[in-house]
Coordinates of N, CA and C in Angstrom, one line a residue:
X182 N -91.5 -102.4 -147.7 CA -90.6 -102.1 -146.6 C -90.8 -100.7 -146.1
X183 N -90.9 -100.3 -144.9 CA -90.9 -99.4 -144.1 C -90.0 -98.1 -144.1
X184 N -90.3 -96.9 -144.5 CA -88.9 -95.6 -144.4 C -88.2 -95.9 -143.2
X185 N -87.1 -95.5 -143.3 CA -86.4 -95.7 -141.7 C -85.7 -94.8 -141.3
X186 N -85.5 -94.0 -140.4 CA -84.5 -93.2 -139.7 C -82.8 -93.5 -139.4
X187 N -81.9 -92.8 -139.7 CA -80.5 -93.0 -139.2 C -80.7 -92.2 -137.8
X188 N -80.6 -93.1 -137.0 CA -79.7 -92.6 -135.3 C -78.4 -92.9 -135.0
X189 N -78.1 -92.3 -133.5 CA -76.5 -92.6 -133.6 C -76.8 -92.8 -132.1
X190 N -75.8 -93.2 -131.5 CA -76.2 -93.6 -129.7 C -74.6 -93.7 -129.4
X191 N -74.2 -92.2 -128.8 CA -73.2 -92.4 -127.8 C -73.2 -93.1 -126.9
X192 N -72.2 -94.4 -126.7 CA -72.7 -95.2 -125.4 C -71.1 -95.7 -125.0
X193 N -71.0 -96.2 -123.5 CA -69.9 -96.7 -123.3 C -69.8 -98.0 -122.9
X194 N -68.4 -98.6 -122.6 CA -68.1 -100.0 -122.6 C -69.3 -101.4 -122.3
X195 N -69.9 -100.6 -120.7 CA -71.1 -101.4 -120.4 C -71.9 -101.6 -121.2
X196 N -72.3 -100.4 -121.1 CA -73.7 -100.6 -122.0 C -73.7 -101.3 -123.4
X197 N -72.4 -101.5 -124.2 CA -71.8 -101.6 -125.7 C -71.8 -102.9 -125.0
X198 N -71.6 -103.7 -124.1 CA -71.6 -105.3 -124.1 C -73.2 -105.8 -123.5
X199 N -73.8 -104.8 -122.9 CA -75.2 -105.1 -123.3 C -75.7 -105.4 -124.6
X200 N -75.7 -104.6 -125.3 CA -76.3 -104.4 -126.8 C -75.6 -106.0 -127.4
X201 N -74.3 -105.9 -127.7 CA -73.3 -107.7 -128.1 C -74.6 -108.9 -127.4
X202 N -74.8 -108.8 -126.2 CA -75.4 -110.0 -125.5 C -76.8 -110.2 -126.1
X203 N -77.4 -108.8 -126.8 CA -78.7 -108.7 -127.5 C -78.5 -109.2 -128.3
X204 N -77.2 -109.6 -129.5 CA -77.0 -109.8 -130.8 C -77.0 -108.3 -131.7
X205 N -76.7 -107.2 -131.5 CA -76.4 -106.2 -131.8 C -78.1 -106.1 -132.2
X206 N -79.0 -106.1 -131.9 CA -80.6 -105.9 -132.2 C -81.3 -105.2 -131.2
X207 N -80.9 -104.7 -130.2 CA -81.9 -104.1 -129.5 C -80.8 -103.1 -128.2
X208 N -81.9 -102.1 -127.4 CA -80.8 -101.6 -126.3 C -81.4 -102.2 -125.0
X209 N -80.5 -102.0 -124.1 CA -80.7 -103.0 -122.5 C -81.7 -102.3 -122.1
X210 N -82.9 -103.0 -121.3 CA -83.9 -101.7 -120.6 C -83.1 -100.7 -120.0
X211 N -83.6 -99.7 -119.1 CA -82.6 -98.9 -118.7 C -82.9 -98.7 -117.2
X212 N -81.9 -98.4 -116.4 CA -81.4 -98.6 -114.9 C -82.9 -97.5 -114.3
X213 N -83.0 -97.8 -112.8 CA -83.9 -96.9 -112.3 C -83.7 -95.6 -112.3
X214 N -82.1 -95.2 -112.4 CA -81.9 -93.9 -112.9 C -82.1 -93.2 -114.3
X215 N -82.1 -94.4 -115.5 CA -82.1 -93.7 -116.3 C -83.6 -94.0 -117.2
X216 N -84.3 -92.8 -116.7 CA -85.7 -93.0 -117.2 C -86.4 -92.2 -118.4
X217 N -84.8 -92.1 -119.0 CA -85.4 -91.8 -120.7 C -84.0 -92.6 -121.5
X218 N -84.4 -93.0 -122.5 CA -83.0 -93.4 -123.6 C -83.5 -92.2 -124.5
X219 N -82.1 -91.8 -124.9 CA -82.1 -90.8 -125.6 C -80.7 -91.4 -127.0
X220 N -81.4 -91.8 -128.3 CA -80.6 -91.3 -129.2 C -80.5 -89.8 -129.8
X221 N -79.1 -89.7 -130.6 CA -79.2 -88.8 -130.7 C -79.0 -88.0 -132.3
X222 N -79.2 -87.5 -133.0 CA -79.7 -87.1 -134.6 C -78.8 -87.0 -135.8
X223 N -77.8 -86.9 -135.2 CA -76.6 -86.9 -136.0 C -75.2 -87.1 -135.3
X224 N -74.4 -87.9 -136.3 CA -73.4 -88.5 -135.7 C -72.4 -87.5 -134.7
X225 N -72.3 -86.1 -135.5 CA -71.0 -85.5 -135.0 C -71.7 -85.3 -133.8
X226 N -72.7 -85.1 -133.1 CA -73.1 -84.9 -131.8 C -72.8 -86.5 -130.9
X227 N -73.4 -87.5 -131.4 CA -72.9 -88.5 -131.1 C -71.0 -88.5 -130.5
X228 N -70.5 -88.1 -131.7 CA -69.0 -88.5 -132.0 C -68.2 -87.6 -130.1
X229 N -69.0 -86.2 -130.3 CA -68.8 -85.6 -129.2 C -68.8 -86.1 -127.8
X230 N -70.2 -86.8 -127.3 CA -70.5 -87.2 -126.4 C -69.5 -88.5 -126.1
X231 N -69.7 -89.2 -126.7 CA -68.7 -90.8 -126.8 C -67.5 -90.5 -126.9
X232 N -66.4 -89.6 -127.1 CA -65.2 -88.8 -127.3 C -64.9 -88.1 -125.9
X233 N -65.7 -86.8 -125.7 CA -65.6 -85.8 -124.7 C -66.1 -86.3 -123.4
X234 N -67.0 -87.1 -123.1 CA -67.6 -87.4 -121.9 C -67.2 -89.0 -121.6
X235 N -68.0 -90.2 -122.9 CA -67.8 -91.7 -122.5 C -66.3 -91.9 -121.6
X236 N -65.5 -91.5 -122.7 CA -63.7 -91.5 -122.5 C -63.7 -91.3 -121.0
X237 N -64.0 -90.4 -120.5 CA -63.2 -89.3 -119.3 C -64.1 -90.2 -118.5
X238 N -65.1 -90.7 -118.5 CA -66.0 -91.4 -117.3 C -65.8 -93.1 -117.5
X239 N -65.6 -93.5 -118.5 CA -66.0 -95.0 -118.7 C -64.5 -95.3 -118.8
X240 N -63.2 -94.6 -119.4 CA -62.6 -95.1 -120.1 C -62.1 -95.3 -121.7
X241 N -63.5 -95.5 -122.2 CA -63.7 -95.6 -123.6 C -65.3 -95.2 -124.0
X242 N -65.5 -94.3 -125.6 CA -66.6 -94.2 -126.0 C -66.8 -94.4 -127.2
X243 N -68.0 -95.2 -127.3 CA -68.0 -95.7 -128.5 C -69.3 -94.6 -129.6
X244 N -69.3 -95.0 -130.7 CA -70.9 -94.4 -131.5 C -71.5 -95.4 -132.3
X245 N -72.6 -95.4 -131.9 CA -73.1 -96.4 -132.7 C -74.6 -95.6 -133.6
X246 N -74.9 -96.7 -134.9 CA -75.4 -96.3 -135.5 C -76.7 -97.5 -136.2
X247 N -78.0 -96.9 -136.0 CA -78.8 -98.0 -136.2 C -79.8 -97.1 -137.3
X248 N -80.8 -98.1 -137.7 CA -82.3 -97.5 -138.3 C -83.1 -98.1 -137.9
X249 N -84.3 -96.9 -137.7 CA -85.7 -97.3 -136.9 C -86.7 -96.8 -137.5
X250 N -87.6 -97.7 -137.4 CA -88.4 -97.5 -138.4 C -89.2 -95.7 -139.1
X251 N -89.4 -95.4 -139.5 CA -89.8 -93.8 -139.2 C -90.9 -93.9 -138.9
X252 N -92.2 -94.3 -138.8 CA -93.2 -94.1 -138.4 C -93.4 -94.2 -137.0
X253 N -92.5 -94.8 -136.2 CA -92.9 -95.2 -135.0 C -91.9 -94.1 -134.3
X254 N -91.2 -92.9 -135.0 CA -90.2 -92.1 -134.3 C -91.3 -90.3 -134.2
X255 N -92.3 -90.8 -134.8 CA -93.5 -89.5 -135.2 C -93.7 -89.2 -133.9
X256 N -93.9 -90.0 -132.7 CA -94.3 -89.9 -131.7 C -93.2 -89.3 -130.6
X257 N -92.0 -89.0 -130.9 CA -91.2 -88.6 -130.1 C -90.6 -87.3 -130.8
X258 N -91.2 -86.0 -130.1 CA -90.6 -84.5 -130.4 C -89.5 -84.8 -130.9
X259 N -88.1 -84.3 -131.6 CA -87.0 -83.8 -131.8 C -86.7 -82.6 -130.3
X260 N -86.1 -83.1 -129.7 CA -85.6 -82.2 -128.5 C -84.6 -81.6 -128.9
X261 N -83.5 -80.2 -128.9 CA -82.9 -79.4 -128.8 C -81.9 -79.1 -127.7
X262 N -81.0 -79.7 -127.2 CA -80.5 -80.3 -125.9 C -79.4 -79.0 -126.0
X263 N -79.3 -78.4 -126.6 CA -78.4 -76.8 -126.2 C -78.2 -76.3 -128.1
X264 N -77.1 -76.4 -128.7 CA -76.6 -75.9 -130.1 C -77.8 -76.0 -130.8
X265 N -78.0 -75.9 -132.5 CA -78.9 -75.8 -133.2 C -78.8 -77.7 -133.9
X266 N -77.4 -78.5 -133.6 CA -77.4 -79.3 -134.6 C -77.7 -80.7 -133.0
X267 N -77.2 -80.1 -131.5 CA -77.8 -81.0 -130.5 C -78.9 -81.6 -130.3
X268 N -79.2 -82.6 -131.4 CA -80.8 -83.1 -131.3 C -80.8 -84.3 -131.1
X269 N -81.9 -84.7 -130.1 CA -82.1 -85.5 -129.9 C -83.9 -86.0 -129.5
X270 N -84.0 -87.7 -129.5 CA -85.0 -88.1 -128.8 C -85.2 -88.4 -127.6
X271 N -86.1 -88.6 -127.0 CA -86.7 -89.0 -125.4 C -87.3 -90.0 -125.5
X272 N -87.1 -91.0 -125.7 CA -87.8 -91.9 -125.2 C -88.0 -92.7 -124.0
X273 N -89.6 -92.9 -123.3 CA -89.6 -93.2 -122.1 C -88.9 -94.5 -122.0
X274 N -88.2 -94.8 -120.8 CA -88.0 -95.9 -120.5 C -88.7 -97.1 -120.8
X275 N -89.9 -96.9 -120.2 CA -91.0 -97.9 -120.5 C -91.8 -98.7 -122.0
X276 N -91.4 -97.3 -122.7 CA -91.2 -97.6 -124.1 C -90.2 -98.4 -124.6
X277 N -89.1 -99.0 -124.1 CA -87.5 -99.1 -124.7 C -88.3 -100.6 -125.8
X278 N -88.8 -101.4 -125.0 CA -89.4 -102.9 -125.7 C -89.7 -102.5 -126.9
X279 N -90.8 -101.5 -126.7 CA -91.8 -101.3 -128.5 C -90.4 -100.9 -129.3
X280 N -89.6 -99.6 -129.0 CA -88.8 -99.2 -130.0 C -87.8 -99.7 -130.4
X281 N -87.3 -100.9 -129.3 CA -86.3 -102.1 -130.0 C -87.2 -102.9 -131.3
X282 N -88.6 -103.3 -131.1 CA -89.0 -103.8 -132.1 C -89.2 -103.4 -133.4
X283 N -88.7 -102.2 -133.4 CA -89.0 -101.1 -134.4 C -87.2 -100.6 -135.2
X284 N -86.5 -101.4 -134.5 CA -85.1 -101.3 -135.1 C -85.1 -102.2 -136.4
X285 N -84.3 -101.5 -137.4 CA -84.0 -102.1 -138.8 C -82.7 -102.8 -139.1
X286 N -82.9 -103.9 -139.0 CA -81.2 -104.4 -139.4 C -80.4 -104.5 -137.7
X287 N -78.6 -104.3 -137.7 CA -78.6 -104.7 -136.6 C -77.6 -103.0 -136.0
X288 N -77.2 -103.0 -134.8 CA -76.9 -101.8 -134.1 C -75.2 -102.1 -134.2
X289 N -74.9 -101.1 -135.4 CA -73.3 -101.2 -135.6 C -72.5 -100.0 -134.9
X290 N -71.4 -100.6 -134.7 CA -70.2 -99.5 -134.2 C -69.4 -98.8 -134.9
X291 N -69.7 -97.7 -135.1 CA -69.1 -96.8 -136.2 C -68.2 -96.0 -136.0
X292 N -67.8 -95.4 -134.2 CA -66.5 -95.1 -133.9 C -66.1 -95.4 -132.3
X293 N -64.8 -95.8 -132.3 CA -64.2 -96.1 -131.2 C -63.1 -94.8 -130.4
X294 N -63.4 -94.7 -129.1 CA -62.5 -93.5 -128.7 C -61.7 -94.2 -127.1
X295 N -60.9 -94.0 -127.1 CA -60.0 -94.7 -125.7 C -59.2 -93.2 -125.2

């Protein structure tokens, strides 16, 4: 069996009934505006985004929490999105297929915010 990475993916209502329609196994390609998916490295940054931002724009934010395989995450920097603990990945859009194949197990919900 494969080492695996913990990610966390602030996301809101939409996108959260995308992923359900997947079978909680994969994320939706992403819109013509959004031409990176970005999880992100630890939960309380997660918890932030899905809390402080999903809420105020969607309504509700959720956090979810998956594992992907580690070998296939070598290829995407650790970006630094502002604080020291703000970390995240880039993944190109065009990528989203290979790195759904690369998910372990299924994409659970680990906090809800209204």
């Amino acid at each position: 069996m494969s080492a695996t990475t913990t990610l966390w993916r602030p996301t809101g209502p939409e996108e959260l009934r995308l992923v359900a329609e997947l079978g909680y196994r994969a994320w939706p390609p992403r819109l013509a505006e959004q031409p990176i998916f970005y999880p992100v490295l630890n939960e309380d940054y997660a918890v932030r985004i899905a809390r402080d931002w999903n809420v105020r724009y969607d309504g509700a934010g959720f956090v979810t929490r998956f594992e992907v395989e580690s070998e296939l995450l070598r290829r995407y920097p650790v970006q630094q999105a502002g604080g020291r603990t703000i970390l995240e990945l880039w993944v190109p859009a065009e990528e989203l297929d290979e790195f759904n194949a690369h998910i372990v197990g299924p994409i659970e919900v680990v906090h809800e915010f209204r």
